[in-house]
Every structure is written in C-alpha cells, then in structure tokens.
JSON list of C-alpha atoms in Angstrom, two decimals:
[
{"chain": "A", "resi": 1, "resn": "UNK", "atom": "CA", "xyz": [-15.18, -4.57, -1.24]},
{"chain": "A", "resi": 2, "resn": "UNK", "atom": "CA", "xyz": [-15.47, -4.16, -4.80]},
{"chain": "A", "resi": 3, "resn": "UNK", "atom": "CA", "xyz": [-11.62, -3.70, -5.74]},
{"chain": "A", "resi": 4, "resn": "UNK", "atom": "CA", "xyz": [-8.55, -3.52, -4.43]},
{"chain": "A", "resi": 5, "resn": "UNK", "atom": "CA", "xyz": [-4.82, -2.26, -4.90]},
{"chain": "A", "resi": 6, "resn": "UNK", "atom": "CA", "xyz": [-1.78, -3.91, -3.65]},
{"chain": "A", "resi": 7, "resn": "UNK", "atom": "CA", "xyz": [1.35, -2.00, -2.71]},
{"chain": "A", "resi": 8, "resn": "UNK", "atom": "CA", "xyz": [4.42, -4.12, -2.24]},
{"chain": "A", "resi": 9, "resn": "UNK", "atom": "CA", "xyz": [7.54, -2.51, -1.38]},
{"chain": "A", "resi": 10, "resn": "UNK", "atom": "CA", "xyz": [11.43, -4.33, -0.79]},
{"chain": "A", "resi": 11, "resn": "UNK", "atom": "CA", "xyz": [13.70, -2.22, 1.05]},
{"chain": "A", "resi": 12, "resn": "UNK", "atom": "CA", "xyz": [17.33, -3.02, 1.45]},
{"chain": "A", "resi": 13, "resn": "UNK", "atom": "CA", "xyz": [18.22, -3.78, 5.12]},
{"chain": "A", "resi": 14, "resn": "UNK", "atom": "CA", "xyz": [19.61, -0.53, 5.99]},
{"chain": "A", "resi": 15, "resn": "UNK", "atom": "CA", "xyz": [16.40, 0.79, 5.43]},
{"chain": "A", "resi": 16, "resn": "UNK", "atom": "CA", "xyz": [14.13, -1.39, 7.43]},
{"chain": "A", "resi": 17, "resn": "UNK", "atom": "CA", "xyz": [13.75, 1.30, 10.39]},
{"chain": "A", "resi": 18, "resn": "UNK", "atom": "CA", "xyz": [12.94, 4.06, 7.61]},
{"chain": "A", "resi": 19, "resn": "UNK", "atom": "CA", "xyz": [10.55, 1.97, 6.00]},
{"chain": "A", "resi": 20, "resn": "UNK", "atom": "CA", "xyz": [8.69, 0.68, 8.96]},
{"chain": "A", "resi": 21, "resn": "UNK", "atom": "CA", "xyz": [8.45, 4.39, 10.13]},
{"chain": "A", "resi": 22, "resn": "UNK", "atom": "CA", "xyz": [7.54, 5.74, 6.84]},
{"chain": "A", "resi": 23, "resn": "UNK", "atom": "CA", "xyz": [4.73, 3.30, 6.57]},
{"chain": "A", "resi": 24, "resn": "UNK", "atom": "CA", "xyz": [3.43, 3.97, 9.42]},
{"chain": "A", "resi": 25, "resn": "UNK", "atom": "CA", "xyz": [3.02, 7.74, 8.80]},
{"chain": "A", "resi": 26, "resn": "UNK", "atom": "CA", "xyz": [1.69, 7.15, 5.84]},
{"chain": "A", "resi": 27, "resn": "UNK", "atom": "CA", "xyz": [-0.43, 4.80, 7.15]},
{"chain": "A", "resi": 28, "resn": "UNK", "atom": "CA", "xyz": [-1.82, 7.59, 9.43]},
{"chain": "A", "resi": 29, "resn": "UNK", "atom": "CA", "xyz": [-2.42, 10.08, 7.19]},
{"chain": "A", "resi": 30, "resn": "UNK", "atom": "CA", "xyz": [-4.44, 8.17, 4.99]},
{"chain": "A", "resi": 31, "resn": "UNK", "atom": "CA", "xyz": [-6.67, 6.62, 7.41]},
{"chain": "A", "resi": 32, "resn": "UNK", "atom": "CA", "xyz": [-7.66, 9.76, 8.02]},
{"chain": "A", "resi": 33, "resn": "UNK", "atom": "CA", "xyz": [-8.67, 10.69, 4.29]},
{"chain": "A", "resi": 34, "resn": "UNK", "atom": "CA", "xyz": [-9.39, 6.83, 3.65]},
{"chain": "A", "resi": 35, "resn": "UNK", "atom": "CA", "xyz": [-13.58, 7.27, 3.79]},
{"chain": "A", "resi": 36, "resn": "UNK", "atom": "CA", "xyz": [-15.30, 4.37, 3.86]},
{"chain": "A", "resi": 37, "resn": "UNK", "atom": "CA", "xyz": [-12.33, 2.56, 2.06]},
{"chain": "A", "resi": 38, "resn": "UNK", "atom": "CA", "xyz": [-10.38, 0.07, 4.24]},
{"chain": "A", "resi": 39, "resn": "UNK", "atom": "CA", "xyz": [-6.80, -0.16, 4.13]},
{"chain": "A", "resi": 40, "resn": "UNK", "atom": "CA", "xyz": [-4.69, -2.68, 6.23]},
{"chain": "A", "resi": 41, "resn": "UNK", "atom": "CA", "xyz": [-0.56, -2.84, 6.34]},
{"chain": "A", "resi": 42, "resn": "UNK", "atom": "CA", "xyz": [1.62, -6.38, 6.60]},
{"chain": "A", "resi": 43, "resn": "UNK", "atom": "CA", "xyz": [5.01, -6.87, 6.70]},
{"chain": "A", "resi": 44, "resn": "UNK", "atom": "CA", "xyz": [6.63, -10.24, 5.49]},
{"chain": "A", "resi": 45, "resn": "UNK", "atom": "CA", "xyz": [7.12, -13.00, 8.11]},
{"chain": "A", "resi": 46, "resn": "UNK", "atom": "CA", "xyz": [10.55, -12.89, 8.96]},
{"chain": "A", "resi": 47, "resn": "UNK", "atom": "CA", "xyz": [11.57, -10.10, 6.35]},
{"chain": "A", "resi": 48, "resn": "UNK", "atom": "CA", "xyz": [10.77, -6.76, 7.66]},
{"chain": "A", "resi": 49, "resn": "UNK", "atom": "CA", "xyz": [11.76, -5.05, 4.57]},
{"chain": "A", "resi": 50, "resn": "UNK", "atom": "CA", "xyz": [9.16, -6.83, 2.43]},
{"chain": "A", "resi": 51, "resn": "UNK", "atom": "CA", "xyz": [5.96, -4.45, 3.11]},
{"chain": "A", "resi": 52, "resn": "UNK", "atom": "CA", "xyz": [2.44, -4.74, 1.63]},
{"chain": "A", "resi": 53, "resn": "UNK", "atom": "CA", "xyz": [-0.37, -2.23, 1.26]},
{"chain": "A", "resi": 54, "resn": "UNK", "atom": "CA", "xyz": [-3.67, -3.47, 0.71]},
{"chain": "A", "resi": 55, "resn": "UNK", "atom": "CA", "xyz": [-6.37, -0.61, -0.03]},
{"chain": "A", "resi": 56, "resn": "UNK", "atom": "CA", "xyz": [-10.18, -1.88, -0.18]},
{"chain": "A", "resi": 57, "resn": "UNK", "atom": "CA", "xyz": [-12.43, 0.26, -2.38]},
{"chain": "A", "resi": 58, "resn": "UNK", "atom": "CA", "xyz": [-16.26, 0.05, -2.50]},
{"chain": "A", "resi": 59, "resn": "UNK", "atom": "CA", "xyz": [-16.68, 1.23, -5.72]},
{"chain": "A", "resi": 60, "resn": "UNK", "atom": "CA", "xyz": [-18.37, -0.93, -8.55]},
{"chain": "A", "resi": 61, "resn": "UNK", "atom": "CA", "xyz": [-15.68, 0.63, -11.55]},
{"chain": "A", "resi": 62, "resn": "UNK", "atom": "CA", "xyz": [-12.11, 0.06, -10.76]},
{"chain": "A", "resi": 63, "resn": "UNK", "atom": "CA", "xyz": [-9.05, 1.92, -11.87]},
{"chain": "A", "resi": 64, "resn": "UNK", "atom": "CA", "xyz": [-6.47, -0.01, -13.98]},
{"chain": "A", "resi": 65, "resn": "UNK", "atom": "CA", "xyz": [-3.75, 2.38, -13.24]},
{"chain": "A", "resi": 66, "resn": "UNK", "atom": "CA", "xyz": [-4.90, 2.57, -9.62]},
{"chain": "A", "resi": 67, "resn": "UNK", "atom": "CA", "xyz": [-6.82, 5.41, -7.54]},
{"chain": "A", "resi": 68, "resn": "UNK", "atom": "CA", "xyz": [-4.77, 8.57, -6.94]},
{"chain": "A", "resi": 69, "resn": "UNK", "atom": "CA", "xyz": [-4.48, 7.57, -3.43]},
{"chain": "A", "resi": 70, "resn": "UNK", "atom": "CA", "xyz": [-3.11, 4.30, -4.38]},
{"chain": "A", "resi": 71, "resn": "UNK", "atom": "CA", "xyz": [-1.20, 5.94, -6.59]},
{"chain": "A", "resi": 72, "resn": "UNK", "atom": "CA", "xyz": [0.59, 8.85, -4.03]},
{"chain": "A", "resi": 73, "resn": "UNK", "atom": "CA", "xyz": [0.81, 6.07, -1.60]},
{"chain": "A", "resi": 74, "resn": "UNK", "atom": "CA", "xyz": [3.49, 4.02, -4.60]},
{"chain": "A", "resi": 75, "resn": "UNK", "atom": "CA", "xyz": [5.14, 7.22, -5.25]},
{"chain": "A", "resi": 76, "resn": "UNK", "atom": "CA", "xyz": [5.93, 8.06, -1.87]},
{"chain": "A", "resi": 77, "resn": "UNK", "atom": "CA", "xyz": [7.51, 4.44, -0.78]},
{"chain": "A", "resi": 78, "resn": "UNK", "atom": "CA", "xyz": [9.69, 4.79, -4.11]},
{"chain": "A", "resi": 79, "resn": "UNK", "atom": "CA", "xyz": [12.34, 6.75, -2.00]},
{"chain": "A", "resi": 80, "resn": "UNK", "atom": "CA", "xyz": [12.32, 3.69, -0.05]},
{"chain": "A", "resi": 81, "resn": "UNK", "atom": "CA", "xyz": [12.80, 0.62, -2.28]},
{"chain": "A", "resi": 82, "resn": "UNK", "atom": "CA", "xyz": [11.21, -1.19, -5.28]},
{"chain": "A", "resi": 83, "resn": "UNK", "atom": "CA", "xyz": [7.71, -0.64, -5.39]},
{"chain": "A", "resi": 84, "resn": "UNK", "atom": "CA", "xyz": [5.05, -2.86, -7.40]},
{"chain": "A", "resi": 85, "resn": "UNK", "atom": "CA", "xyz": [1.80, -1.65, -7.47]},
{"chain": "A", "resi": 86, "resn": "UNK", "atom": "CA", "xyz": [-0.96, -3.78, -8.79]},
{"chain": "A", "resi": 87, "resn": "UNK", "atom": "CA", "xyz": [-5.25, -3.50, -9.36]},
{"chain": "A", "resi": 88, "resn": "UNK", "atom": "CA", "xyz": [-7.10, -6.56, -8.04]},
{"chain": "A", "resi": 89, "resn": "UNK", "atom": "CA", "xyz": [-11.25, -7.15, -8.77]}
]
C-alpha cells in the first residue's frame, strides 16, 4: 500500500437497511473493477449507520482530491447520509 482513501458515511436510522444494502452493492461492483487495489468495508461497533470505506492503492503519487473511484464511491453514498472523504499516505 502506498495510499489510501477513507470513506465515512452517517446515515440516520431509518436508513440503516438502505445503507447496509447500498454498500454492499457498491462494494460488489467495485471489487470487480478494483485491480490490484484492496478495498475493505466496516461498520461502527454498535452503530450500524456509521460506515467506513477504506480503498488501498499501490501507487507511489497519491491524489489529494482522491482517485475517481474514490471519488464515485463518495458521490454515490451522498443520497445516503453525510459523507467525509479523506486522502491518507
């Protein structure tokens, strides 16, 4: 791993079924188109509408504003709550 982004996303409580399912298509899709990048999904102990996308890229430059997968990803789970998306080296 060279960098990584972090996707956190709070959903209100009426959306905790919608999120979880949402995530987990997303999550899906983008394994698929993922490459040799790893990303992994949590959810917050005890708070299942705190969610957290980690993507792990092997590239040596990272992205300030994020990758444009990162970035989709963040767009996507703004239907679904507040959504903080940061760039970690």
């Amino acid at each position: 791993m060279k960098w990584s982004e972090v996707i956190m996303v709070r959903s209100t409580g009426s959306n905790a079924k919608l999120l979880a399912k949402a995530v987990q298509d997303l999550m899906a899709d983008v394994a698929r188109g993922a490459g040799n990048n790893d990303i992994r999904a949590f959810h917050r102990e005890n708070i299942e509408t705190d969610i957290c996308i980690v993507l792990f890229h092997n590239e040596e430059k990272s992205r300030p504003g994020g990758s444009p997968l990162g970035l989709r990803l963040a767009a996507a789970l703004k239907e679904l709550g507040i959504v903080y998306h940061t760039v970690w080296r």
